[in-house]
Coordinates of C-alpha atoms in Angstrom, one line a residue:
X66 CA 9.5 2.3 -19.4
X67 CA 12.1 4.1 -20.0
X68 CA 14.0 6.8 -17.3
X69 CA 13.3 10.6 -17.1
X70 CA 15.5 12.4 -14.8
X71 CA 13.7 14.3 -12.3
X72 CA 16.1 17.6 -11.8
X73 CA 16.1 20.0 -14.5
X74 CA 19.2 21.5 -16.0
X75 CA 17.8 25.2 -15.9
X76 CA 17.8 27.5 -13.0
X77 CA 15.4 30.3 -12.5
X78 CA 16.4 34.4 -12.6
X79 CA 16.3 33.6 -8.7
X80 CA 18.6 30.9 -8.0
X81 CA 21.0 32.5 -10.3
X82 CA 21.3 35.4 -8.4
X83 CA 21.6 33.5 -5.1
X84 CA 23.8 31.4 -6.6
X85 CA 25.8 34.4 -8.0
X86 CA 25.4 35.8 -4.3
X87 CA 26.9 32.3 -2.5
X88 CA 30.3 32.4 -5.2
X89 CA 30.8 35.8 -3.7
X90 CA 31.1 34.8 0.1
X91 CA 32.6 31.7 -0.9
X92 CA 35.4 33.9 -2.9
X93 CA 35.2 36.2 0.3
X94 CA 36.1 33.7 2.6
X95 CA 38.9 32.2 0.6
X96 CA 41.0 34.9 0.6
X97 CA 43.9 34.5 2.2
X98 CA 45.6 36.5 5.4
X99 CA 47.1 39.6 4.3
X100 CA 45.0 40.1 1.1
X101 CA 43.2 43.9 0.5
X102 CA 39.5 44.1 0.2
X103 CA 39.2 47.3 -0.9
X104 CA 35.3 47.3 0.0
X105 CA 32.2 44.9 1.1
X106 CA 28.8 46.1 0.2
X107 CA 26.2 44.9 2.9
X108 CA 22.9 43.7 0.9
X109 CA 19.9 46.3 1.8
X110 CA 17.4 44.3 3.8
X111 CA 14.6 46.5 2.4
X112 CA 15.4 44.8 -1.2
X113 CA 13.7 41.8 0.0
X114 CA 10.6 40.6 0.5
X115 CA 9.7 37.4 2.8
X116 CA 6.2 36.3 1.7
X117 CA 3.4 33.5 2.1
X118 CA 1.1 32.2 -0.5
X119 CA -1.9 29.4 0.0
X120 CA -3.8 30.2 -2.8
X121 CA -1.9 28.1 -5.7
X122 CA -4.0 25.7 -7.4
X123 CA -3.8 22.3 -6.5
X124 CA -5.9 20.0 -9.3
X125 CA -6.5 16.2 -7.5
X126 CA -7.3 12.7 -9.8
X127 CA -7.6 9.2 -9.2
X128 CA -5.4 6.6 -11.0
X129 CA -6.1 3.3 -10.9
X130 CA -3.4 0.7 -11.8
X131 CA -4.3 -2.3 -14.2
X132 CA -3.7 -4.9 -11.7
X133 CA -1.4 -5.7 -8.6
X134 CA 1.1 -8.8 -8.4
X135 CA -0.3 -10.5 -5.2
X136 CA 1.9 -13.8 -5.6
X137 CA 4.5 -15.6 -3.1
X138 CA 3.4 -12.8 -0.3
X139 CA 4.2 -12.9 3.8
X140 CA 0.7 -12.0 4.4
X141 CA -3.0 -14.3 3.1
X142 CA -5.7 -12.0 3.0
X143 CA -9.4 -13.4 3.5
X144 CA -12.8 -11.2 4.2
X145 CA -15.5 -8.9 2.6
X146 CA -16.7 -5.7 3.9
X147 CA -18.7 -2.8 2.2
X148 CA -17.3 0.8 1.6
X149 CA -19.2 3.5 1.3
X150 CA -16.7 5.0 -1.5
X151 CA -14.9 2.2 -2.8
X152 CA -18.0 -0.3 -2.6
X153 CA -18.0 -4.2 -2.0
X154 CA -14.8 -5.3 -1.3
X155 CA -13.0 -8.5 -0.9
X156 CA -10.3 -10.9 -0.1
X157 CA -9.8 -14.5 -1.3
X158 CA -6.5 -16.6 -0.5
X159 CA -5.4 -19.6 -2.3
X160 CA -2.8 -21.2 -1.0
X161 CA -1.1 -25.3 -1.4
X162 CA 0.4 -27.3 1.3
X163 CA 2.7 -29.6 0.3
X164 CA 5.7 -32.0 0.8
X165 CA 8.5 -30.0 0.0
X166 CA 9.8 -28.7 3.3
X167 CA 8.8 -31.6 5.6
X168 CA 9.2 -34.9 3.5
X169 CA 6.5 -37.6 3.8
X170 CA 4.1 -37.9 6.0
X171 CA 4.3 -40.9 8.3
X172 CA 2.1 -42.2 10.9
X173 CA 2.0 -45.2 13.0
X174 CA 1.0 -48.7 12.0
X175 CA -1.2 -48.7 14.8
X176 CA -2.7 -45.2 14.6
X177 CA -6.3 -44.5 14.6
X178 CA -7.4 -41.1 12.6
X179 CA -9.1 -38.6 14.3
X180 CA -9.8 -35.4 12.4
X181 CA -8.3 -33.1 9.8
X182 CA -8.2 -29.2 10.4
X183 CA -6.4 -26.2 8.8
X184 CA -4.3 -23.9 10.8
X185 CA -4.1 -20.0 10.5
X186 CA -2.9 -17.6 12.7
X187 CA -3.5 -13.9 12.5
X188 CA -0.7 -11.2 11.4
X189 CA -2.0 -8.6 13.3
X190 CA -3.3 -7.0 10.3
X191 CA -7.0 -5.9 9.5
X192 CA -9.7 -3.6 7.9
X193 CA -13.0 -3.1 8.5
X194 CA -15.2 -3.7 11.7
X195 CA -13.9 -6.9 13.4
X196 CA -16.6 -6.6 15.8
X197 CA -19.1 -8.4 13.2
X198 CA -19.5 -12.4 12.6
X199 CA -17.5 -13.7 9.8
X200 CA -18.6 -16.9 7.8
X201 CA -15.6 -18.1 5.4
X202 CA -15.2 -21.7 3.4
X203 CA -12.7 -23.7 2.4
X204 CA -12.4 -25.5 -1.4
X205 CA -10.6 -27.5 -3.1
X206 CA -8.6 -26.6 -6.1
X207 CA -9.0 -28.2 -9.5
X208 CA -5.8 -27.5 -11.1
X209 CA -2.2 -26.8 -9.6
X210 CA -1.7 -23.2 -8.5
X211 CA 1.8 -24.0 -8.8
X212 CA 1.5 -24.6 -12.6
X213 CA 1.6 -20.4 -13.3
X214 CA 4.9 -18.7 -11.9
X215 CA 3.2 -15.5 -11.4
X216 CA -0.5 -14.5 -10.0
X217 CA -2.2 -10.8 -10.2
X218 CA -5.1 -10.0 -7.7
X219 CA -7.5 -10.7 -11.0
X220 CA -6.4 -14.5 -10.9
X221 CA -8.4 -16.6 -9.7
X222 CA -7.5 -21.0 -9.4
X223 CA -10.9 -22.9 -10.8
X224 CA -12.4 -24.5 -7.7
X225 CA -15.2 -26.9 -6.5
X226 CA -18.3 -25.2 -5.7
X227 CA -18.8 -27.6 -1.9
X228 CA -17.1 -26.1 0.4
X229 CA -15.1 -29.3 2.7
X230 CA -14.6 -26.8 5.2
X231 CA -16.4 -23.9 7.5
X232 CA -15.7 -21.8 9.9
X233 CA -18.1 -19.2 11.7
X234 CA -16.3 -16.6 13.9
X235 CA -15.5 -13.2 15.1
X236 CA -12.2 -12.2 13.8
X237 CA -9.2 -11.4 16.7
X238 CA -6.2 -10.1 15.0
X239 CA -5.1 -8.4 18.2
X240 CA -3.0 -5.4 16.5
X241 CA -1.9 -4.2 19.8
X242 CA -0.2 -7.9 20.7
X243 CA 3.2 -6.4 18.9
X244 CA 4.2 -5.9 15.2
X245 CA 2.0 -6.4 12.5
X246 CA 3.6 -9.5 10.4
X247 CA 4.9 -11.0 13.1
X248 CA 3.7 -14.0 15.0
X249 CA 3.9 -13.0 19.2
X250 CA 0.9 -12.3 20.5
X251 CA -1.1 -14.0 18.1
X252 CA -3.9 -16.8 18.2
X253 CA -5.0 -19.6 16.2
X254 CA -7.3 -19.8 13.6
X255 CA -8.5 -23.6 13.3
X256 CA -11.4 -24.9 10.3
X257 CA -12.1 -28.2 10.5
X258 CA -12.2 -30.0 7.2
X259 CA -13.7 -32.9 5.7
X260 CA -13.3 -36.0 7.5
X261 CA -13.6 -37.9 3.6
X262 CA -10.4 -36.0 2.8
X263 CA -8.8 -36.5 6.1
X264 CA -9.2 -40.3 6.0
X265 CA -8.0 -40.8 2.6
X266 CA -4.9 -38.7 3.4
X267 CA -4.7 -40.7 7.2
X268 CA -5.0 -44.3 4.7
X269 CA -2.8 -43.3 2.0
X270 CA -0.2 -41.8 4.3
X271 CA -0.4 -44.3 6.2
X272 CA 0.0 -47.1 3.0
X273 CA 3.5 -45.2 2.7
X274 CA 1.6 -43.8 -0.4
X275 CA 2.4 -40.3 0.5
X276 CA 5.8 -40.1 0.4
X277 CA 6.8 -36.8 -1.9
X278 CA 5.2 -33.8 -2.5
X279 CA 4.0 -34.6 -6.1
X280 CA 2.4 -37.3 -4.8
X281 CA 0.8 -34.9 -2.2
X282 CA -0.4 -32.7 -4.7
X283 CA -2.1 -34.8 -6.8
X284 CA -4.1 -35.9 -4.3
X285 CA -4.8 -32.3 -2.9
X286 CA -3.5 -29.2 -5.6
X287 CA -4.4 -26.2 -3.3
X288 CA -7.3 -24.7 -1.6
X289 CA -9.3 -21.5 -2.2
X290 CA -10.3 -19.9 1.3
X291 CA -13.3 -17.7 1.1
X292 CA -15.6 -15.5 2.7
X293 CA -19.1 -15.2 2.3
X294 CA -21.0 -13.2 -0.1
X295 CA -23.4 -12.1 2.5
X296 CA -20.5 -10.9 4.6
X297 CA -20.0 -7.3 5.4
X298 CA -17.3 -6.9 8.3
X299 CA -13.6 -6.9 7.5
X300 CA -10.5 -8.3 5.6
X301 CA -8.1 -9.7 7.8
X302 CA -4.7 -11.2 7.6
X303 CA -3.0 -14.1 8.6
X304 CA 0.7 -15.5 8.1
X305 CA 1.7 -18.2 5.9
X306 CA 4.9 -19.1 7.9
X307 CA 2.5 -20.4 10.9
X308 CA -0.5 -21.6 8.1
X309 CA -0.6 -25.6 7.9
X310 CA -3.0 -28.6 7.6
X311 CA -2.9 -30.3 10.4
X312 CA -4.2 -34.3 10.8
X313 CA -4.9 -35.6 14.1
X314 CA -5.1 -38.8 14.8
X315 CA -4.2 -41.1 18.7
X316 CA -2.6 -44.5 19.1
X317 CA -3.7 -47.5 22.0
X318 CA -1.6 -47.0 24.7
X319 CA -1.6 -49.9 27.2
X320 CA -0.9 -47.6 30.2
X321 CA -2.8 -44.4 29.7
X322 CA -5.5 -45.3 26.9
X323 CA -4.6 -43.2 24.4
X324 CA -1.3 -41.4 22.6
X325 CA -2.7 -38.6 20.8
X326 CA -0.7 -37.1 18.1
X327 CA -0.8 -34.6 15.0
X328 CA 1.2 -34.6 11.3
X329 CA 1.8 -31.3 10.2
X330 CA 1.6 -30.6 5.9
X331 CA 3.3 -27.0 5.8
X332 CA 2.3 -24.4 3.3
X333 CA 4.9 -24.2 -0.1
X334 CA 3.0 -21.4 -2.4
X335 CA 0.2 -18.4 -2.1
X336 CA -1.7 -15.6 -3.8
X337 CA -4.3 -13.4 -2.9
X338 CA -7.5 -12.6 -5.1
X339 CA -8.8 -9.1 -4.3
X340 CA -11.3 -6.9 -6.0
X341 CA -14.2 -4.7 -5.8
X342 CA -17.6 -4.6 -7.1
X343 CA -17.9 -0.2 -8.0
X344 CA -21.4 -0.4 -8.7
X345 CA -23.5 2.3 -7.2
X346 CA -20.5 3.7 -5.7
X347 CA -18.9 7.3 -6.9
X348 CA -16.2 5.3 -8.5
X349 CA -18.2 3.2 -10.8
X350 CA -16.7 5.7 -13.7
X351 CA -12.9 5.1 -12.5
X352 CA -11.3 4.4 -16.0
X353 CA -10.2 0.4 -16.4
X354 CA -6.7 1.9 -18.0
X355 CA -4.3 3.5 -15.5
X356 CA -3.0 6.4 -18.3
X357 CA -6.6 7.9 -17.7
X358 CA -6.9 9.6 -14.6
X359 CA -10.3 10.4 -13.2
X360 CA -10.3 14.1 -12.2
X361 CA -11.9 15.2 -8.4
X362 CA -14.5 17.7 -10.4
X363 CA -15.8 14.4 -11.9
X364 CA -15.9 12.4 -8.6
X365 CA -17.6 14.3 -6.3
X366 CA -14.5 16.6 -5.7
X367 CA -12.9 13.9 -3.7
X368 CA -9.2 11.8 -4.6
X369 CA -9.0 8.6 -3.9
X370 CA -5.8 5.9 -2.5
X371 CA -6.8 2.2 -1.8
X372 CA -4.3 -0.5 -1.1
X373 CA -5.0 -4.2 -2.6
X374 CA -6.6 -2.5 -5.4
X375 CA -3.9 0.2 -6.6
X376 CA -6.0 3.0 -6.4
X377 CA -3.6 6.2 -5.8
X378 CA -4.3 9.9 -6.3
X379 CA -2.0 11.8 -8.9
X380 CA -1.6 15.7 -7.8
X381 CA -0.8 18.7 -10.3
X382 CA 0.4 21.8 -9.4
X383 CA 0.0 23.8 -12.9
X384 CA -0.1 27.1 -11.2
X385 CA 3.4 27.1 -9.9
X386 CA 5.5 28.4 -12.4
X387 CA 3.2 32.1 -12.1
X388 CA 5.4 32.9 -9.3
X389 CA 8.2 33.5 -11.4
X390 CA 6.1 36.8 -12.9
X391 CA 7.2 38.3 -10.0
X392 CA 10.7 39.1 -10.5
X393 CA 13.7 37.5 -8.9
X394 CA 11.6 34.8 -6.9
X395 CA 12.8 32.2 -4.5
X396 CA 10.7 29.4 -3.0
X397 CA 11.5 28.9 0.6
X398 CA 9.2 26.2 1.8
X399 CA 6.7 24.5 -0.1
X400 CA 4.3 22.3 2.2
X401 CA 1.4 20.2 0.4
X402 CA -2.0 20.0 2.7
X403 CA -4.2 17.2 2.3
X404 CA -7.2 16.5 4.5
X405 CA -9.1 13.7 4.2
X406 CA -13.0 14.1 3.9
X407 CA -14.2 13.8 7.7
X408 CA -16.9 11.5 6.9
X409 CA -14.7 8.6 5.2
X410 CA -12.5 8.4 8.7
X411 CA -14.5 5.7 11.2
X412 CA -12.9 3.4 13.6
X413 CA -13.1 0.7 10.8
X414 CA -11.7 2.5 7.9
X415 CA -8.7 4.3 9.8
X416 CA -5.8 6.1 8.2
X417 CA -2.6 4.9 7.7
X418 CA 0.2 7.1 9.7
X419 CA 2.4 7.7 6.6
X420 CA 1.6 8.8 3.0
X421 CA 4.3 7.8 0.2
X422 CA 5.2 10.2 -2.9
X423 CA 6.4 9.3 -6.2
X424 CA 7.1 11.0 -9.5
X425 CA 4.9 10.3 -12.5
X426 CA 5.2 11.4 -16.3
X427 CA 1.4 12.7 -18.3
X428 CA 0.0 8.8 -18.5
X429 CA 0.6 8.0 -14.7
X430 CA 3.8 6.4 -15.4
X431 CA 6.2 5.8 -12.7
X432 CA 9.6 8.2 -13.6
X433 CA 12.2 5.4 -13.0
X434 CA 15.7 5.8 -11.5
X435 CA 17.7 2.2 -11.7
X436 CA 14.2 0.2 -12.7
X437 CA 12.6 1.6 -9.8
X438 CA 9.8 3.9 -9.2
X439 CA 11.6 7.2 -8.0
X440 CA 10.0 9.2 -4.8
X441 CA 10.1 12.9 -4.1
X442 CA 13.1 13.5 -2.3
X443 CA 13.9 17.0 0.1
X444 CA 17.7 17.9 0.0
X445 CA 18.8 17.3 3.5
X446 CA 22.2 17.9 5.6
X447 CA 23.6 14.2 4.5
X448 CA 22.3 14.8 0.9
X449 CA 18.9 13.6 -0.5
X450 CA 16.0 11.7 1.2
X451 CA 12.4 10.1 0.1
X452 CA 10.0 12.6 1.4
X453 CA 7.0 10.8 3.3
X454 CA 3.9 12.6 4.4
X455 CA 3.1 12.8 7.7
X456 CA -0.2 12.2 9.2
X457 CA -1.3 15.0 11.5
X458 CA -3.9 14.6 14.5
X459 CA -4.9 18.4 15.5
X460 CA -7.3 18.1 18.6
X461 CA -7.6 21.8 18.7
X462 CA -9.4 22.0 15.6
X463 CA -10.5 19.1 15.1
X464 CA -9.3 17.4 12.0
X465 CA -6.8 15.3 10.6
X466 CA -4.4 16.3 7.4
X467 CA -1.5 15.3 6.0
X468 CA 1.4 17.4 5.2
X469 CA 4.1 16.7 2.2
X470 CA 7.0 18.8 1.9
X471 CA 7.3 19.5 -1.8
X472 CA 9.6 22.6 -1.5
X473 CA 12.2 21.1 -4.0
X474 CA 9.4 20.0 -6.5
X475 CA 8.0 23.6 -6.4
X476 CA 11.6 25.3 -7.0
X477 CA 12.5 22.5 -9.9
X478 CA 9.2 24.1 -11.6
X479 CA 10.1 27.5 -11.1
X480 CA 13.5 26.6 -12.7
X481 CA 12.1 24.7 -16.0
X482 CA 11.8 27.3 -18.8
X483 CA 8.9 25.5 -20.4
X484 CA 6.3 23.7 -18.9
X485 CA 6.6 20.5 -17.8
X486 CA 4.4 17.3 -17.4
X487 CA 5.6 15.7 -14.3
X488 CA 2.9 14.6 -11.1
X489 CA 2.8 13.1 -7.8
X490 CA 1.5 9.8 -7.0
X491 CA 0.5 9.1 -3.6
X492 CA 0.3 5.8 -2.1
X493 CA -0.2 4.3 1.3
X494 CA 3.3 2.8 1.0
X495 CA 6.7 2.1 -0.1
X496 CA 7.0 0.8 -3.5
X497 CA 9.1 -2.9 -4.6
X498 CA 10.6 -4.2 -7.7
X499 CA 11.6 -7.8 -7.9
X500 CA 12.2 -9.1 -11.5
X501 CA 10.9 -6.0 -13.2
X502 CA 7.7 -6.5 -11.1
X503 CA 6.0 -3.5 -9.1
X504 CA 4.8 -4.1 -5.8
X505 CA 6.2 -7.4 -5.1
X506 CA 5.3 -7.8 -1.1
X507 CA 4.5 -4.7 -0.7
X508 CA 2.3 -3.6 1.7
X509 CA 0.3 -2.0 -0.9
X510 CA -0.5 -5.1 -2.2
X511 CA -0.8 -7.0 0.1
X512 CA -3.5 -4.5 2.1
X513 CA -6.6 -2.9 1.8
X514 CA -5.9 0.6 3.6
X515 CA -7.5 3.6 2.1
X516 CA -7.7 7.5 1.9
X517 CA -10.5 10.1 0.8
X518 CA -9.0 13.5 -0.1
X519 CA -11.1 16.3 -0.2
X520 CA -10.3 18.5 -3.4
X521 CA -10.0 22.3 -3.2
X522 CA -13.9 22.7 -3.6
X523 CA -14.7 20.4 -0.9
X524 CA -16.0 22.1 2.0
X525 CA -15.3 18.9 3.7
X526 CA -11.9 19.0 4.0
X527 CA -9.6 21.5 2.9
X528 CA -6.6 21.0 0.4
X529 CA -4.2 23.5 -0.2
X530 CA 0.0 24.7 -1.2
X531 CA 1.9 27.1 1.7
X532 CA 4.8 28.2 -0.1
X533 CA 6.7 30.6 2.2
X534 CA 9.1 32.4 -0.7
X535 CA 11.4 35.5 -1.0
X536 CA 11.3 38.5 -4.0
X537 CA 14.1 40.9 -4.3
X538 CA 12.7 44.4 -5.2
X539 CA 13.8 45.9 -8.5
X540 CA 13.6 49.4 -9.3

């Protein structure tokens, strides 16, 4: 893709004259002691005009991207919940414990096997309501995930259809217990596994038959963890750094009875499989290509932004530039209002605190700066920053919005003498390029957060542009 440059080269009738109007008082105040000014003309205050606008159109779509790089993440995501807008969502992971970090697996001559179980322990992070039963399984993998160097939320490893492992539970992710990713706080996840399996890893480890990680492999190549189909309460998260398979097993000891003990077969490679299933739902017409945006008017005047899946909402501005009819026009302050439709915020579907802008081209292309996806920036005291929307909680009246400062967006479109193509993208968080890959780690891939924007028409929610700008009066 290749890079278009964001600022425009063209200035509007009004930043020329305030720029004509700053080279004056910067030639003022350069004169030096002792030099004549014969005369200094004080502007007339009645030749300008402060004024407030909220009536510029604002035109909302949904984009949906062709698929998110889900590979080698710090988060496995497992669970299936039903959305009212976004419909049946889920979460498989597929991981593969191996050899490579700890070396072979030894136990004692003497040992006597006990049980196999895998280990997870929560990140902290979840969606959905937690406060419903989940039922997940655990498969074996029938070819090695490690075989493909790259894997998009579509991929999927062939399994076997038995399960050799179950777990029934209510989900404890404890977000409160400290950071999300990290591991204080957290609990323990345990699913015990087939006791076939375990013994033949106990006997073969214990043959000295186990003694690299290919050999590992071959007898186990991964394992798909899923949640039911009947399931309807939440994804949650879990960390790979603290997920392993863990074999008990106890030794005869003459003085106490028994030596219990544990091997530990760390985890070496992940992916997630996510997805949805649109049917029924007001997105079931979202277009499969990302360069076709689905317009509000066409989706129930709503926009939509979902994690995991890459759903993020393009916005337009194509009335902008009719400011500059009136004549010597400056834009102040441009702020960008977007309230989410009341009935898609519940204690289970919650919305994130930040909302992330970047530049697109027509076909929902990312403008790029350096190979990466390049944000809105504000001009700021130190220079230029990544503007980030800000979630606002107004108790007063009762709602929630977001607010976006687009002010130097809305001047760079005043400036352009022809019209120009460029949109916003908004996401529900930072973007990252590895190796000429989007989203590598990112929390939007690696997440299922979401946002319903109500459109201009909604009288749900109330989307809207306050541009604060000045006019100087001509005769």
């Amino acid at each position: 893709m290749k890079f278009i440059s964001y600022y425009f080269n063209t200035y509007s009738p009004a930043v020329s004259k305030f720029l004509v109007a700053t080279v004056f008082a910067v030639s003022i105040v350069s004169c030096q002691w002792g030099d004549q000014v014969d005369a200094l003309v004080q502007p007339n205050p009645d030749e300008f005009a402060a004024l407030f606008s909220d009536t510029s159109s604002v035109v909302l779509s949904t984009v949906a991207t062709d698929s998110m790089m889900t590979g080698s993440q710090s988060r496995h995501l497992v669970g299936r919940y039903t959305d009212p807008f976004f419909g049946k969502m889920h979460a498989t992971s597929n991981i593969q414990v191996g050899l490579t970090n700890t070396g072979a697996i030894s136990v004692p001559e003497t040992a006597v096997y006990d049980s196999l179980a895998l280990s997870l322990r929560y990140d902290g992070y979840y969606y959905g309501d937690t406060t419903k039963l989940m039922n997940i399984t655990v498969h074996r993998h029938l070819s090695d995930m490690m075989d493909k160097s790259v894997y998009y939320n579509s991929d999927q490893t062939p399994y076997e259809a038995t399960p050799i492992g179950r777990k029934r539970f209510y989900p404890s992710p404890r977000p409160s217990a400290g950071t999300v990713g990290s591991a204080t706080g957290r609990v323990d996840l345990h699913i015990k596994l087939s006791d076939e399996l375990g013994k033949e890893i106990f006997d073969l480890a214990k043959a000295g038959k186990l003694s690299n990680n290919a050999e590992f492999v071959n007898l186990l190549k991964g394992l798909a963890i899923l949640p039911a189909t009947t399931d309807n309460s939440a994804v949650v998260g879990f960390l790979p750094n603290n997920t392993a398979l863990r074999l008990y097993h106890h030794t005869p000891d003459a003085v106490e009875g028994l030596d219990k003990d544990s091997v530990s077969v760390e985890l070496v490679g992940i992916y997630n499989t996510t997805g949805a299933d649109r049917k029924g739902t007001i997105l079931e017409k979202l277009p499969n290509t990302y360069r076709v945006a689905l317009p509000s008017a066409q989706s129930g005047n709503m926009a939509f932004v979902q994690a995991g899946t890459g759903i993020m909402t393009r916005v337009d501005l194509p009335s902008i530039r009719q400011l500059n009819n009136l004549n010597y026009t400056f834009a102040n302050t441009a702020q960008l209002i977007l309230q989410p439709v009341r009935s898609s915020i519940t204690n289970a579907y919650f919305l994130p605190s930040s909302l992330y802008v970047y530049l697109c081209d027509k076909n929902n292309d990312y403008i790029l700066s350096g190979g990466s996806p390049l944000p809105l920036t504000t001009l700021t005291s130190a220079g230029t920053s990544a503007v980030v929307g800000t979630l606002v909680n107004d108790f007063v009246n009762d709602r929630q919005y977001y607010t976006v400062d687009v002010s130097q967006f809305v001047r760079d479109i005043m400036a352009s003498e022809s019209e120009i193509s460029y949109g916003l993208l908004l996401r529900t968080s930072a973007t990252s390029v590895s190796g000429g890959l989007y989203d590598v780690n990112s929390e939007f891939s690696k997440s299922f957060t979401r946002i319903v924007f109500a459109d201009q028409a909604n009288p749900n929610g109330r989307t809207k542009l306050e541009i604060k700008y000045t006019t100087i009066k001509t005769q």
